[in-house]
XYZ file of C-alpha atoms in Angstrom:
516
model
C 0.035 -0.169 0.048
C 1.226 3.309 -0.972
C -0.397 5.448 1.678
C 2.682 7.373 2.909
C 4.886 8.437 0.348
C 7.736 10.966 1.352
C 9.354 13.027 -1.325
C 12.862 14.820 0.016
C 14.467 17.291 -2.189
C 15.870 20.819 -1.557
C 14.158 22.122 -4.722
C 10.528 23.119 -4.246
C 10.206 22.791 -8.059
C 11.115 19.172 -7.812
C 9.011 18.152 -4.965
C 5.873 19.914 -6.504
C 6.557 18.174 -9.771
C 7.114 15.080 -8.346
C 3.893 15.134 -6.211
C 1.911 16.320 -9.281
C 3.107 13.317 -11.260
C 1.835 10.949 -8.196
C -1.199 12.774 -7.996
C -1.747 12.113 -11.893
C -1.401 8.278 -11.235
C -4.347 8.385 -8.562
C -2.273 8.705 -5.535
C -4.312 10.495 -2.821
C -2.705 13.983 -1.950
C -2.940 12.889 1.810
C -0.549 10.258 1.098
C 2.028 12.664 -0.214
C 4.481 14.429 2.062
C 7.091 16.823 0.909
C 10.154 17.669 2.833
C 13.184 19.841 1.893
C 16.178 18.348 3.892
C 17.497 15.371 5.354
C 16.851 16.527 8.961
C 13.311 17.298 8.722
C 12.760 13.863 7.112
C 14.589 12.103 10.096
C 12.057 13.776 12.321
C 8.912 13.223 10.183
C 9.829 9.530 10.091
C 9.835 9.164 13.864
C 5.934 10.018 13.650
C 4.779 8.328 10.323
C 5.327 5.064 8.779
C 6.616 5.751 5.339
C 5.520 3.251 2.590
C 7.706 4.797 -0.346
C 10.721 7.302 -0.317
C 11.676 9.358 -3.264
C 14.762 11.437 -2.504
C 17.708 13.187 -4.238
C 21.361 11.712 -3.812
C 23.001 15.197 -2.609
C 20.816 15.620 0.676
C 23.657 14.367 3.153
C 27.002 13.143 3.226
C 25.787 9.798 3.499
C 24.663 7.417 0.594
C 21.266 7.347 -0.173
C 21.022 3.759 0.758
C 21.987 4.637 4.107
C 19.844 7.450 4.183
C 16.973 5.063 3.644
C 17.873 2.821 6.196
C 18.124 5.557 8.744
C 14.630 6.687 7.861
C 13.275 2.964 8.048
C 14.819 2.686 11.241
C 13.187 5.890 12.724
C 9.884 5.009 11.091
C 10.047 1.431 12.440
C 9.714 -0.413 9.224
C 11.942 -3.233 7.525
C 11.328 -2.645 3.894
C 11.375 0.813 2.398
C 11.318 1.052 -1.387
C 13.566 3.972 -2.575
C 13.787 5.917 -5.643
C 17.029 8.206 -5.807
C 16.891 11.220 -8.104
C 20.473 11.341 -9.264
C 21.795 15.112 -9.404
C 25.542 13.900 -9.060
C 25.958 11.830 -12.051
C 28.836 9.444 -12.391
C 27.826 6.708 -15.087
C 31.117 5.500 -15.759
C 32.090 4.229 -12.381
C 28.670 2.638 -11.719
C 28.599 -1.293 -11.482
C 24.817 -1.157 -11.422
C 22.648 -1.991 -14.494
C 21.416 0.736 -16.503
C 18.599 0.946 -18.898
C 19.846 3.472 -21.464
C 16.850 3.937 -23.259
C 15.098 5.568 -20.151
C 18.001 6.397 -17.858
C 16.905 4.007 -15.101
C 19.424 2.357 -12.861
C 17.987 -0.730 -11.620
C 19.547 -2.500 -8.183
C 18.906 -5.463 -6.267
C 18.452 -3.418 -2.697
C 14.640 -2.457 -3.197
C 15.828 0.702 -4.804
C 16.239 2.501 -8.148
C 17.689 5.427 -9.358
C 16.930 7.865 -12.031
C 19.103 10.003 -14.112
C 17.727 13.170 -15.474
C 15.927 14.366 -17.417
C 13.360 13.302 -14.722
C 10.452 13.125 -17.419
C 6.964 12.074 -16.216
C 7.263 8.823 -18.112
C 10.601 8.045 -16.705
C 9.407 8.774 -13.321
C 6.262 6.430 -13.613
C 8.208 3.677 -15.252
C 10.600 3.825 -12.474
C 7.944 3.667 -9.843
C 6.490 0.591 -11.373
C 9.767 -1.148 -11.701
C 10.298 -0.437 -8.198
C 6.934 -1.283 -6.678
C 5.265 -3.440 -9.337
C 1.866 -1.561 -8.500
C -0.379 -1.550 -11.076
C -1.571 2.119 -10.226
C 1.782 3.167 -12.334
C 0.816 1.304 -15.357
C -1.417 2.105 -18.450
C -0.492 5.803 -18.182
C -0.784 8.090 -21.127
C 2.392 10.107 -21.594
C 1.405 13.195 -23.326
C 4.701 15.600 -22.966
C 4.046 19.014 -22.774
C 5.784 22.210 -21.104
C 4.142 21.339 -17.842
C 4.758 17.700 -17.556
C 7.996 17.227 -19.523
C 9.914 16.762 -16.292
C 11.124 18.198 -12.966
C 14.319 19.362 -14.404
C 15.041 20.436 -18.090
C 18.044 19.004 -19.863
C 20.379 21.808 -21.179
C 21.595 21.771 -24.914
C 25.204 20.350 -23.882
C 23.764 17.770 -21.749
C 25.999 18.610 -19.077
C 23.792 18.792 -15.852
C 20.224 19.358 -15.116
C 19.179 23.102 -14.901
C 16.422 23.998 -12.670
C 13.493 25.925 -14.487
C 12.708 28.304 -11.745
C 13.549 31.893 -12.533
C 12.225 33.374 -9.261
C 14.422 34.894 -6.712
C 15.649 32.489 -4.379
C 14.940 33.132 -0.530
C 16.909 31.133 2.325
C 14.724 31.002 5.393
C 16.674 29.923 8.624
C 14.626 29.022 11.796
C 15.029 26.007 13.871
C 10.897 25.925 14.192
C 9.140 24.439 11.494
C 6.094 26.396 12.022
C 7.961 29.770 11.617
C 9.212 28.527 8.472
C 5.843 27.738 7.222
C 4.743 31.082 7.816
C 7.704 32.565 6.059
C 7.461 30.294 3.006
C 3.406 30.718 2.973
C 3.800 34.266 2.458
C 6.544 34.495 0.027
C 6.415 31.195 -2.186
C 3.902 32.930 -4.976
C 6.519 35.339 -5.683
C 10.171 33.782 -4.652
C 11.566 30.220 -4.728
C 11.829 29.447 -1.199
C 14.457 27.388 0.654
C 14.698 26.430 4.397
C 17.266 25.488 6.814
C 16.550 24.506 10.452
C 20.055 25.366 11.639
C 22.860 27.985 10.995
C 25.248 25.216 10.125
C 22.894 23.944 7.374
C 22.575 27.482 6.364
C 25.788 28.118 6.050
C 26.400 24.737 3.857
C 23.551 25.949 1.621
C 25.278 29.038 0.853
C 28.559 27.825 0.626
C 27.509 25.323 -1.977
C 26.851 28.194 -4.393
C 24.277 26.199 -6.333
C 21.142 27.935 -5.735
C 21.915 31.727 -6.371
C 20.594 32.809 -2.915
C 19.287 36.540 -3.260
C 18.140 37.288 0.356
C 18.311 35.126 3.894
C 15.645 35.489 6.565
C 17.655 34.598 9.651
C 15.998 33.766 12.939
C 18.368 35.001 15.830
C 17.529 32.365 18.783
C 18.708 28.974 17.633
C 20.473 26.318 19.086
C 24.406 25.593 18.814
C 24.681 28.378 16.450
C 22.728 31.587 16.789
C 21.583 34.087 14.131
C 24.344 36.678 15.091
C 27.085 33.960 14.431
C 25.523 32.772 11.315
C 25.386 36.709 9.990
C 28.903 37.064 10.957
C 30.192 34.111 9.326
C 28.156 35.197 6.005
C 29.715 38.499 5.918
C 33.219 37.503 6.799
C 33.103 35.305 3.793
C 33.611 37.003 0.508
C 31.212 34.876 -1.506
C 28.462 35.355 0.768
C 28.992 39.000 2.074
C 26.715 40.574 -0.269
C 23.770 38.685 0.297
C 21.155 40.848 2.258
C 20.245 39.254 5.533
C 17.063 40.156 7.507
C 16.845 39.142 11.100
C 13.590 37.452 12.047
C 13.191 37.545 16.126
C 11.163 38.185 19.000
C 13.715 40.052 20.495
C 12.737 43.724 19.932
C 15.227 45.623 22.422
C 17.113 48.390 20.700
C 20.517 46.998 21.669
C 19.310 43.679 19.798
C 18.530 45.392 16.615
C 21.363 47.801 16.863
C 23.740 44.674 17.145
C 22.401 42.873 14.176
C 22.613 46.257 12.208
C 26.261 46.346 13.068
C 26.764 43.002 11.912
C 25.730 43.794 8.452
C 22.017 42.897 8.565
C 19.884 45.099 6.329
C 16.473 44.891 8.155
C 15.287 43.536 11.273
C 11.489 42.038 11.603
C 10.109 41.077 14.899
C 7.849 38.103 15.455
C 5.085 37.138 15.032
C 5.462 37.608 11.386
C 2.922 40.059 9.639
C 2.582 38.644 5.963
C 2.191 41.889 4.304
C 5.063 43.488 6.102
C 7.237 40.576 5.238
C 6.434 40.529 1.565
C 7.089 44.405 1.273
C 10.299 44.466 3.205
C 11.532 41.182 0.986
C 10.223 42.819 -2.201
C 12.288 46.319 -1.198
C 15.527 44.702 -0.380
C 15.267 42.054 -3.384
C 14.948 45.307 -5.610
C 17.728 46.975 -3.894
C 20.032 43.968 -4.205
C 19.188 43.926 -8.211
C 19.785 47.503 -8.464
C 23.342 46.955 -6.907
C 23.980 44.157 -9.077
C 22.892 46.339 -12.125
C 25.017 49.119 -10.704
C 28.019 46.621 -10.457
C 27.596 45.419 -14.001
C 27.411 49.186 -15.376
C 30.550 49.936 -13.404
C 32.343 46.938 -14.969
C 31.067 48.138 -18.335
C 32.283 51.478 -17.768
C 35.952 50.115 -16.897
C 35.762 48.062 -19.933
C 34.772 51.166 -22.098
C 37.660 53.547 -20.401
C 40.248 50.738 -20.859
C 39.086 50.603 -24.464
C 39.290 54.222 -24.991
C 42.541 54.268 -23.410
C 43.935 51.736 -25.744
C 42.353 53.297 -28.754
C 43.918 56.584 -27.808
C 47.485 55.079 -27.399
C 47.065 53.141 -30.743
C 45.910 56.416 -32.455
C 48.847 58.335 -30.833
C 51.288 55.592 -32.124
C 49.958 55.745 -35.664
C 50.117 59.277 -36.084
C 53.581 59.846 -34.719
C 55.205 58.420 -37.842
C 53.396 60.324 -40.552
C 53.671 63.433 -38.656
C 57.447 62.947 -38.023
C 57.758 62.614 -41.873
C 55.934 65.836 -42.504
C 58.038 67.626 -39.862
C 61.297 66.143 -41.477
C 60.118 67.607 -45.012
C 59.498 71.048 -43.974
C 63.156 71.582 -43.399
C 63.423 71.109 -47.330
C 61.045 73.850 -48.283
C 62.559 76.855 -49.943
C 59.692 78.871 -48.511
C 60.715 79.129 -44.726
C 57.620 81.027 -43.546
C 55.555 78.707 -44.895
C 57.848 75.811 -43.421
C 57.463 77.359 -40.061
C 53.629 77.770 -40.254
C 53.513 73.986 -41.182
C 55.856 72.954 -38.533
C 54.004 74.810 -35.937
C 50.709 73.193 -37.251
C 52.049 69.720 -37.015
C 53.186 70.218 -33.616
C 49.978 71.432 -32.284
C 48.371 68.316 -33.792
C 50.916 66.198 -31.850
C 50.124 68.235 -28.832
C 46.516 67.708 -29.172
C 46.860 63.855 -29.663
C 49.219 63.698 -26.690
C 46.836 65.670 -24.479
C 43.743 63.812 -25.356
C 45.114 60.824 -23.439
C 46.721 63.319 -20.720
C 43.178 64.840 -20.018
C 41.688 61.078 -19.636
C 44.538 60.125 -17.287
C 44.293 63.269 -15.076
C 40.449 62.666 -14.697
C 41.107 58.923 -13.453
C 43.832 60.186 -11.115
C 46.566 57.978 -12.801
C 48.609 60.723 -14.552
C 52.381 60.597 -13.514
C 53.522 64.114 -13.491
C 57.206 64.634 -14.523
C 58.081 68.200 -14.134
C 61.256 70.277 -15.432
C 62.213 73.771 -15.180
C 60.873 75.457 -18.262
C 60.909 78.769 -19.852
C 57.666 80.322 -19.473
C 58.334 83.459 -21.968
C 58.807 80.848 -24.900
C 55.862 78.949 -24.265
C 53.826 81.801 -24.432
C 55.482 82.917 -27.772
C 54.738 79.574 -29.027
C 51.208 79.860 -28.204
C 50.844 83.413 -29.301
C 52.323 82.381 -32.831
C 50.069 79.145 -33.097
C 47.125 81.894 -33.012
C 48.788 84.291 -35.328
C 46.392 83.715 -38.455
C 43.284 84.261 -36.444
C 44.555 87.249 -34.301
C 45.790 88.842 -37.886
C 42.432 88.578 -39.298
C 40.776 90.369 -36.324
C 43.391 92.946 -36.023
C 44.033 91.701 -32.470
C 47.437 92.852 -31.117
C 49.330 91.673 -27.865
C 50.504 93.907 -25.301
C 53.275 92.004 -23.252
C 54.247 93.188 -19.711
C 57.017 91.807 -17.621
C 58.592 90.057 -20.725
C 61.865 91.908 -20.085
C 62.651 89.303 -17.513
C 62.815 85.411 -18.086
C 60.545 83.318 -15.958
C 61.269 79.748 -15.330
C 58.502 77.612 -14.057
C 58.657 73.651 -12.705
C 56.039 72.087 -14.939
C 55.695 69.612 -18.053
C 55.990 71.949 -21.163
C 53.363 70.081 -23.207
C 50.860 70.603 -20.536
C 51.572 74.113 -20.057
C 51.679 74.862 -23.876
C 48.234 73.147 -23.950
C 47.107 75.540 -21.245
C 48.135 78.733 -23.000
C 47.122 77.601 -26.215
C 43.510 77.133 -24.893
C 43.388 80.607 -22.962
C 44.966 82.842 -25.943
C 43.165 81.023 -28.512
C 39.803 81.779 -26.567
C 40.734 85.325 -25.683
C 41.328 86.112 -29.219
C 38.139 84.654 -30.395
C 36.210 86.324 -27.722
C 37.925 89.924 -28.380
C 36.129 92.536 -30.449
C 37.958 93.388 -33.553
C 40.889 95.787 -33.330
C 41.529 95.562 -29.937
C 44.466 94.587 -27.489
C 44.957 91.604 -25.462
C 47.273 92.166 -22.448
C 49.460 89.390 -20.912
C 51.575 90.215 -17.957
C 54.120 87.911 -15.943
C 54.899 88.647 -12.415
C 56.278 86.749 -9.307
C 53.613 85.900 -6.564
C 55.458 84.319 -3.740
C 56.717 80.980 -4.869
C 54.504 81.021 -7.850
C 55.053 82.662 -11.583
C 51.578 84.568 -12.004
C 50.258 84.445 -15.757
C 47.616 87.135 -16.118
C 45.610 87.512 -19.444
C 43.231 90.280 -20.005
C 40.869 90.834 -22.986
C 37.851 92.928 -23.745
C 35.437 90.014 -24.425
C 33.129 89.008 -21.390
C 31.781 85.726 -20.204
C 27.848 85.531 -20.150
C 26.764 85.405 -16.705
C 25.045 82.220 -17.167
C 28.426 80.658 -17.851
C 30.510 81.851 -15.252
C 29.639 79.562 -12.281
C 30.381 76.396 -14.564
C 33.065 77.586 -16.943
C 35.466 75.299 -15.879
C 33.246 72.489 -15.732
C 33.273 69.801 -18.527
C 31.296 70.686 -21.692
C 30.810 74.261 -20.727
C 31.640 76.792 -23.838
C 30.820 80.226 -24.695
C 31.425 79.495 -28.560
C 28.254 77.461 -29.277
C 29.242 77.167 -32.974
C 32.805 75.678 -32.702
C 33.488 75.240 -28.857
C 33.714 71.509 -27.292
C 33.391 72.785 -23.871
C 36.769 71.095 -23.004
C 39.230 74.013 -23.394
C 38.704 75.700 -19.866
C 38.164 72.420 -18.297
C 41.252 70.660 -19.665
C 43.115 73.836 -18.749
C 42.129 73.512 -15.085
C 42.699 69.878 -14.839
C 46.336 70.348 -16.335
C 47.002 73.437 -14.168
C 46.220 71.583 -10.893
C 47.797 68.384 -11.530
C 50.861 70.700 -11.654
C 50.026 71.857 -8.403
C 49.005 75.405 -9.968
C 45.830 77.374 -9.599
C 43.572 78.926 -12.314
C 40.766 81.427 -11.980
C 39.090 84.227 -13.778
C 37.647 87.634 -12.800
C 35.253 89.987 -14.532
C 36.456 93.673 -14.929
C 33.698 96.370 -14.693
C 31.576 94.156 -16.926
C 33.736 95.161 -19.860
C 36.725 92.722 -19.781
C 37.585 89.090 -18.579
C 41.264 88.406 -16.866
C 42.476 84.974 -16.677
C 44.881 84.229 -13.652
C 47.228 81.030 -13.950
C 49.659 80.566 -11.122
C 52.592 77.815 -11.487
C 55.258 76.781 -9.251
C 58.647 78.823 -9.918
C 61.709 76.709 -10.769
C-alpha cells in the first residue's frame, strides 16, 4: 500500500513536480508528504510510517541507501522502497545495470535510481519497476511544457538545470512552524528554501548552487545563533553581499542595533506580519538587483575606459610616424615662412593627440607628473604664434608686460603649452575686432603668475560653470573642453587657475604655476 510517500529534495520545484506526477497516477494527496532536507525527513519518519521514499542523492554526506535505512529505522519499518534522483552523475563508475533508453538504474537493494532528465514517463516507469504497483501502469504520456519533467536538460547535456526563474530566498529557523509562515507568504513570488540550523544554512550558501538572493535569519537558535551565522556570512567574500533580514521576537534596541552592526539590512519582529514581510523582502530584493545592475554598469564603464585608453594609445602611436615625416620634409621647403607655419601646425596636432590621453589620465587620477624647469616666456611666444592667423584676421594685437625678464617654472612643457594655447585662443576668439589683449608675467611668492586680459566678457549664465566639462561660450565651434582641460592640467601641476570680470567690460584669466 502506497499510503505514505515521502519526497525529500531541496528544490521546491522538484518536490511539486513529483507530487503532481503521483497525483496524476491516482495517488491520494493526503498520502504525499514533501520535505526539503534530511534533518526534517528524519524527524517526520519518527511519527509516520513511510511506504515509499523518493529523494535526491545530494541531501547528506551519507549515500542514499544509508539515508533510507536511517529513515526506515526511525519509522520502525523493515522494507522501504527507495527511488533516488541522481543530481551527482557518474555513469562510468557505476557497477549497476543501466537501462539506457530511459536512464533508469536498477538495483537489487529494493531501490532504483533515475538519471536526468526526470520526465513524467521515466518517473512513472521507474516507480512501476520499483513497486510493481498497477497504479503506475497504463499511463498516457502526453509530454508538454508542464509535464515534460522536474528538470530540463540543457543543450550540452552537462547537467540538469532548474526551470525556476524566481529569486531564491533562504529561510533559517529552528522552528518548522515559523518556516511555514514565512514560506507561505513568499512562495508565490519567490523560490523559498529552508534550513533548520545555522550550520545547514551556511552549507547551503557555501554550495553556491542556488544563487541565494536574500536570507531571512532567526536569531535564537541552538548551537549557532543568528548573530554567529550573520557574522560568518559577512566574513566570507562569496556571501558578504547577500542581504540578511533578521527575524526575531527580540525587540530591544540594543539587539536590533547589534544586528545592523553585523551587517543585516533589516529587522522584522515576530510574530510575522505577512504584508510587512512581503514588502520588506520585495524592497531588499529590488535594492539588491539595483546593486547588481550598478556593479555591471561599473564593470562595463571600466571596460569602455580601458578600450578608450587603448584606442588613444594606438592612435597616438599610428599618428607619430606620418607627422614626423611631415616635420622632416618641412626643412626642405624653400619658403621658410610656410615651413615654419606647417611645422607649428603639425606640432599643435601632436600636442592635441598627446593631451587627449593626458586629460583622460588626469581625470582618472592615474597621471604621472614629470616636471622640469621650463622657460615660460618661450611657451607663451609659441602659443601666440600658433594663433597668429586668427589674431591677424581680427586685427587683435598683444601687449606683453614683464617679458623683459625670463621666468622659469617647474612644469611639464606640453601640458603648459596646451593651457596657454587654450586661453590665448579663447581670448582672441572672444575679443572684439581691433582690440588689444594684455599678457602680464609677475612673481607671486613661490609662484609665477600669468594674467591674460581681453575685452570680451563671459556670459553671466556661464560664469559659475566655466571650468566644468562641456561648458563653452562658443556655441558654433566650442567643445566645452578648453577651460575644463586647462583647469585639470593646471591643478595636476600644483597650480591654480581662475578668472575675474573687470567692470563688466573685460575678462582676466589668472594662472599661477610653481617657480623653478
